[in-house]
Every structure is written in structure tokens, then in C-alpha cells.
CSV table of C-alpha atoms in Angstrom, one decimal:
chain,number,residue,atom,x,y,z
A,104,LEU,CA,-10.0,-40.2,-28.7
A,105,ALA,CA,-10.9,-36.6,-29.7
A,106,THR,CA,-12.6,-36.2,-26.4
A,107,LEU,CA,-9.6,-37.4,-24.5
A,108,VAL,CA,-7.3,-35.0,-26.4
A,109,ALA,CA,-9.6,-32.1,-25.8
A,110,ALA,CA,-9.8,-33.0,-22.1
A,111,ALA,CA,-6.1,-33.3,-21.8
A,112,GLY,CA,-5.6,-29.9,-23.6
A,113,PHE,CA,-8.1,-28.2,-21.3
A,114,ALA,CA,-6.4,-29.7,-18.3
A,115,LEU,CA,-3.0,-28.5,-19.5
A,116,TYR,CA,-4.5,-25.0,-20.1
A,117,ARG,CA,-5.9,-24.9,-16.6
A,118,LEU,CA,-2.6,-26.1,-15.1
A,119,VAL,CA,-0.6,-23.4,-16.9
A,120,ARG,CA,-3.2,-20.8,-15.9
A,121,THR,CA,-3.2,-21.9,-12.3
A,122,ILE,CA,0.7,-21.8,-12.2
A,123,ARG,CA,0.6,-18.2,-13.6
A,124,GLU,CA,-2.0,-17.1,-11.0
A,125,TRP,CA,0.0,-18.8,-8.2
A,126,ARG,CA,3.2,-17.0,-9.3
A,127,GLN,CA,1.3,-13.6,-9.4
A,128,VAL,CA,-0.1,-14.2,-5.9
A,129,ARG,CA,3.3,-15.1,-4.7
A,130,PHE,CA,4.8,-12.0,-6.3
A,131,LEU,CA,2.1,-9.8,-4.7
A,132,ARG,CA,2.9,-11.4,-1.3
A,133,ASP,CA,6.6,-10.8,-1.7
A,134,ALA,CA,6.0,-7.2,-2.7
A,135,ASN,CA,3.8,-6.6,0.3
A,136,ILE,CA,6.4,-8.2,2.6
A,137,ALA,CA,9.2,-6.0,1.2
A,138,VAL,CA,7.1,-2.9,1.8
A,139,GLY,CA,6.0,-4.2,5.2
A,140,HIS,CA,9.6,-4.6,6.3
A,141,SER,CA,10.4,-1.1,5.2
A,142,LEU,CA,7.4,0.2,7.1
A,143,GLN,CA,8.4,-1.6,10.3
A,144,ARG,CA,11.7,0.3,10.2
A,145,ILE,CA,10.0,3.6,9.5
A,146,ALA,CA,7.4,3.1,12.2
A,147,THR,CA,9.9,3.1,15.0
A,148,GLY,CA,9.5,6.5,16.7
A,149,HIS,CA,7.1,7.6,14.0
A,150,GLY,CA,3.9,5.7,14.7
A,151,ARG,CA,2.3,2.2,14.5
A,152,VAL,CA,1.8,0.2,11.4
A,153,PHE,CA,-1.5,-1.7,10.8
A,154,HIS,CA,-2.1,-4.1,8.0
A,155,ASP,CA,-5.1,-5.0,5.8
A,156,VAL,CA,-7.3,-2.2,6.9
A,157,VAL,CA,-10.8,-2.7,5.6
A,158,THR,CA,-12.8,0.2,4.2
A,159,THR,CA,-16.1,0.2,2.4
A,160,ALA,CA,-14.2,0.7,-0.9
A,161,GLY,CA,-11.7,-2.1,-0.3
A,162,VAL,CA,-8.7,-3.0,1.8
A,163,VAL,CA,-5.8,-0.6,2.4
A,164,ASP,CA,-2.6,-2.7,2.5
A,165,HIS,CA,-0.8,-0.8,5.3
A,166,VAL,CA,-1.7,2.2,7.5
A,167,ILE,CA,0.7,4.2,9.7
A,168,VAL,CA,-0.8,6.3,12.5
A,169,GLY,CA,1.3,8.7,14.5
A,170,GLN,CA,1.5,12.2,15.8
A,171,SER,CA,2.7,13.5,12.5
A,172,GLY,CA,-0.4,12.1,10.7
A,173,VAL,CA,-2.0,9.2,9.0
A,174,TYR,CA,-0.6,7.4,5.9
A,175,ALA,CA,-2.4,4.9,3.8
A,176,VAL,CA,0.1,2.7,1.9
A,177,ASN,CA,-1.1,0.7,-1.0
A,178,VAL,CA,1.2,-1.7,-2.9
A,179,ILE,CA,1.1,-2.1,-6.7
A,180,ALA,CA,3.0,-5.3,-7.7
A,181,HIS,CA,4.2,-4.9,-11.3
A,182,ARG,CA,7.1,-7.0,-12.5
A,183,ALA,CA,10.2,-4.8,-13.3
A,184,MET,CA,13.4,-5.3,-15.2
A,185,ARG,CA,16.4,-3.1,-14.8
A,186,ARG,CA,16.3,0.7,-15.4
A,187,GLU,CA,12.5,0.9,-15.5
A,188,SER,CA,10.5,3.7,-14.1
A,189,VAL,CA,7.0,4.6,-13.1
A,190,GLN,CA,5.2,8.0,-13.1
A,191,LEU,CA,1.8,9.1,-11.8
A,192,CYS,CA,0.0,11.0,-14.5
A,193,ASP,CA,-3.7,11.7,-14.9
A,194,HIS,CA,-4.9,9.3,-12.1
A,195,GLU,CA,-2.9,6.4,-13.4
A,196,LEU,CA,0.5,4.9,-13.0
A,197,ARG,CA,2.5,4.8,-16.3
A,198,PHE,CA,5.3,2.2,-16.5
A,199,LYS,CA,8.2,2.9,-18.7
A,200,PRO,CA,9.5,1.8,-21.2
A,201,ASP,CA,6.7,-0.8,-21.8
A,202,GLY,CA,3.9,1.9,-21.7
A,203,SER,CA,1.5,-0.2,-19.5
A,204,THR,CA,-0.8,1.7,-17.1
A,205,VAL,CA,-2.6,1.0,-13.9
A,206,PRO,CA,-5.5,3.2,-12.8
A,207,ILE,CA,-5.4,4.4,-9.2
A,208,ALA,CA,-9.1,5.3,-8.8
A,209,ASP,CA,-9.6,2.4,-6.3
A,210,ILE,CA,-6.6,3.6,-4.2
A,211,ALA,CA,-8.1,7.1,-4.1
A,212,ALA,CA,-11.5,5.7,-3.2
A,213,LYS,CA,-10.0,3.6,-0.3
A,214,THR,CA,-8.0,6.5,1.0
A,215,THR,CA,-11.1,8.8,0.9
A,216,LYS,CA,-13.3,6.2,2.7
A,217,LEU,CA,-10.6,5.7,5.4
A,218,GLU,CA,-10.4,9.5,5.9
A,219,HIS,CA,-14.2,9.7,6.3
A,220,ALA,CA,-14.2,6.8,8.7
A,221,PHE,CA,-11.5,8.4,10.8
A,222,ARG,CA,-13.3,11.8,10.7
A,223,ASP,CA,-16.5,10.1,12.0
A,224,LEU,CA,-14.6,8.3,14.7
A,225,LEU,CA,-12.8,11.4,15.9
A,226,ARG,CA,-15.6,13.9,15.1
A,227,ASN,CA,-12.8,16.0,13.8
A,228,SER,CA,-11.1,16.7,10.5
A,229,VAL,CA,-8.3,14.3,9.7
A,230,ARG,CA,-6.3,14.0,6.5
A,231,VAL,CA,-5.1,10.6,5.3
A,232,ARG,CA,-2.1,10.9,3.0
A,233,SER,CA,-1.9,8.3,0.2
A,234,VAL,CA,1.3,6.5,-0.5
A,235,ILE,CA,1.6,4.2,-3.5
A,236,ALA,CA,4.5,1.7,-3.2
A,237,VAL,CA,5.7,0.1,-6.4
A,238,PRO,CA,8.5,-2.3,-5.4
A,239,GLY,CA,11.4,-2.6,-7.8
A,240,TRP,CA,10.5,0.5,-9.9
A,241,HIS,CA,12.2,3.9,-9.9
A,242,ALA,CA,9.6,6.6,-9.2
A,243,GLU,CA,10.1,9.6,-11.4
A,244,SER,CA,9.6,13.1,-10.1
A,245,GLN,CA,6.6,13.7,-8.0
A,246,SER,CA,4.0,15.9,-9.8
A,247,HIS,CA,0.9,14.9,-7.9
A,248,GLU,CA,-0.1,16.5,-4.6
A,249,GLY,CA,-2.5,13.8,-3.6
A,250,HIS,CA,-0.2,10.7,-3.8
A,251,LEU,CA,3.4,9.9,-3.1
A,252,VAL,CA,4.9,7.2,-5.3
A,253,VAL,CA,7.8,5.3,-3.8
A,254,ASN,CA,9.5,1.9,-4.0
A,255,GLU,CA,10.6,-0.3,-1.1
A,256,ARG,CA,13.9,1.6,-0.7
A,257,THR,CA,12.5,5.2,-1.0
A,258,LEU,CA,9.6,4.5,1.3
A,259,PRO,CA,11.3,6.5,4.2
A,260,MET,CA,10.5,9.7,2.1
A,261,LEU,CA,7.0,9.6,3.6
A,262,ARG,CA,8.5,10.8,6.9
A,263,GLY,CA,9.3,14.1,5.2
A,264,TRP,CA,6.0,14.3,3.4
A,265,ARG,CA,3.9,16.0,6.1
A,266,ASP,CA,2.2,19.2,7.1
A,267,GLU,CA,1.7,20.6,10.5
A,268,ALA,CA,-2.0,20.9,9.7
A,269,ASP,CA,-2.1,17.1,9.6
A,270,TYR,CA,-0.6,16.5,13.0
A,271,LEU,CA,-2.8,14.7,15.5
A,272,MET,CA,-3.3,15.2,19.2
A,273,ASP,CA,-2.1,12.4,21.5
A,274,GLU,CA,-5.7,11.4,22.3
A,275,ASP,CA,-6.6,11.2,18.6
A,276,VAL,CA,-3.6,9.0,17.9
A,277,GLN,CA,-4.6,6.7,20.8
A,278,THR,CA,-8.3,6.6,19.6
A,279,LEU,CA,-7.3,5.7,16.0
A,280,GLN,CA,-4.7,3.1,17.1
A,281,GLN,CA,-7.2,1.5,19.5
A,282,HIS,CA,-9.8,1.4,16.7
A,283,LEU,CA,-7.3,-0.2,14.2
A,284,THR,CA,-6.1,-2.6,16.8
A,285,SER,CA,-9.5,-4.0,17.2
A,286,SER,CA,-10.3,-4.1,13.5
A,287,CYS,CA,-7.2,-5.4,11.8
A,288,LYS,CA,-3.8,-6.9,12.1
A,289,ARG,CA,-1.2,-4.9,13.9
A,290,SER,CA,2.6,-4.9,13.3
A,291,PRO,CA,4.8,-7.1,15.5
A,292,ILE,CA,6.7,-4.0,16.7
A,293,ALA,CA,3.5,-2.3,17.9
A,294,ARG,CA,2.4,-5.5,19.6
A,295,ARG,CA,5.7,-5.8,21.5
A,296,LYS,CA,5.6,-2.2,22.6
A,297,SER,CA,2.1,-2.5,23.9
A,298,LYS,CA,2.8,-5.4,26.2
């Protein structure tokens, strides 16, 4: 009897844990979809969006490539209630008011690896700008030069975050877009345009 009770308890524990993990995966999926839809609107006339771009340091959620530069967009899915904010400080995201933190070292590493891969491909210097999307959270004032923190509604800010030194020549844009087309999923808008 004790064995049956223990087995039932373990099965219940596993069920609860599986449901929590499933909810978290679903939440992450929904966050990526929200950001992806915003990027589709931004990409019109600005560049092409590519999804799930693999680097040696991990997968970049979304990449925009256009004449005004390259943007690596990574999504951080963190549940938010009302009037909560996030701030980038000392290489980590700080969520207020609960005080939890998420390090961004992996995002910085993925962005750096993508930049190196593109430099090798173009045999030319190229800068990849890092955008951290945190859906549902209000991003406090930007104090970090290396990353732009936004939510799904403020994502269009990335269009204004550029430097003429980051602009790409048409042939460089075409080379990068062809490379990404062959190595990852491309946005439906870009797919329709290329037909």
C-alpha cells in the first residue's frame, strides 16, 4: 500500500511539473509570436526578418537584415502583472518590483558570434545590434549602449536606433539575406516578396 501511495504521489508530482513546463513553453511561444508579428510590420520597407538563426553560441530568435543594418532580436519571456518594469543593469535584466534578474551573457555571446559569422561571410566589418524584447513589460530608460530593451509595442523604436556607420551596401544585404534564406526560416512577407 505504501508503494502504491508513493507511486501515486510521484505520478501526481510529475503531472504537475509537466503541466507547469507546458504552460511555460506555451508562454514562450506566445511571446515569440507577439514579437514576430511586430517585426513583420517593422520589416516592411526596412528589411527582411529571419527566424531561429543558429550560431555557435545558440539560436537568435529573430534577425532583421536591411540597408540600415542588422538587428538580432532575442525574446525574454517573463510573466508580468500590471505596472511592472524591466531595466538593463550590469549585464542583467532586473524586473521590478519583484527584484528577479535574468543574465544576458548568452544574448551577448549569440550576438557576437552572429557578427563574427557575418564578417567572415562578407569579409568586411559589420555590426549586429542587439535588441532584447520583453513582452508585457515596460522598459525603463535605456542606459546601455550595447542593447536596446523593448516590449512588443515599443519594438518599432529599433528603426530609429541606427548609425550610418552600420549601413550596408546592396550587395552585402543580398549576400546576408541569401545566406540566411538557406540556413533558417524566413518571414512570410519576405517569402511572398521574393516570388
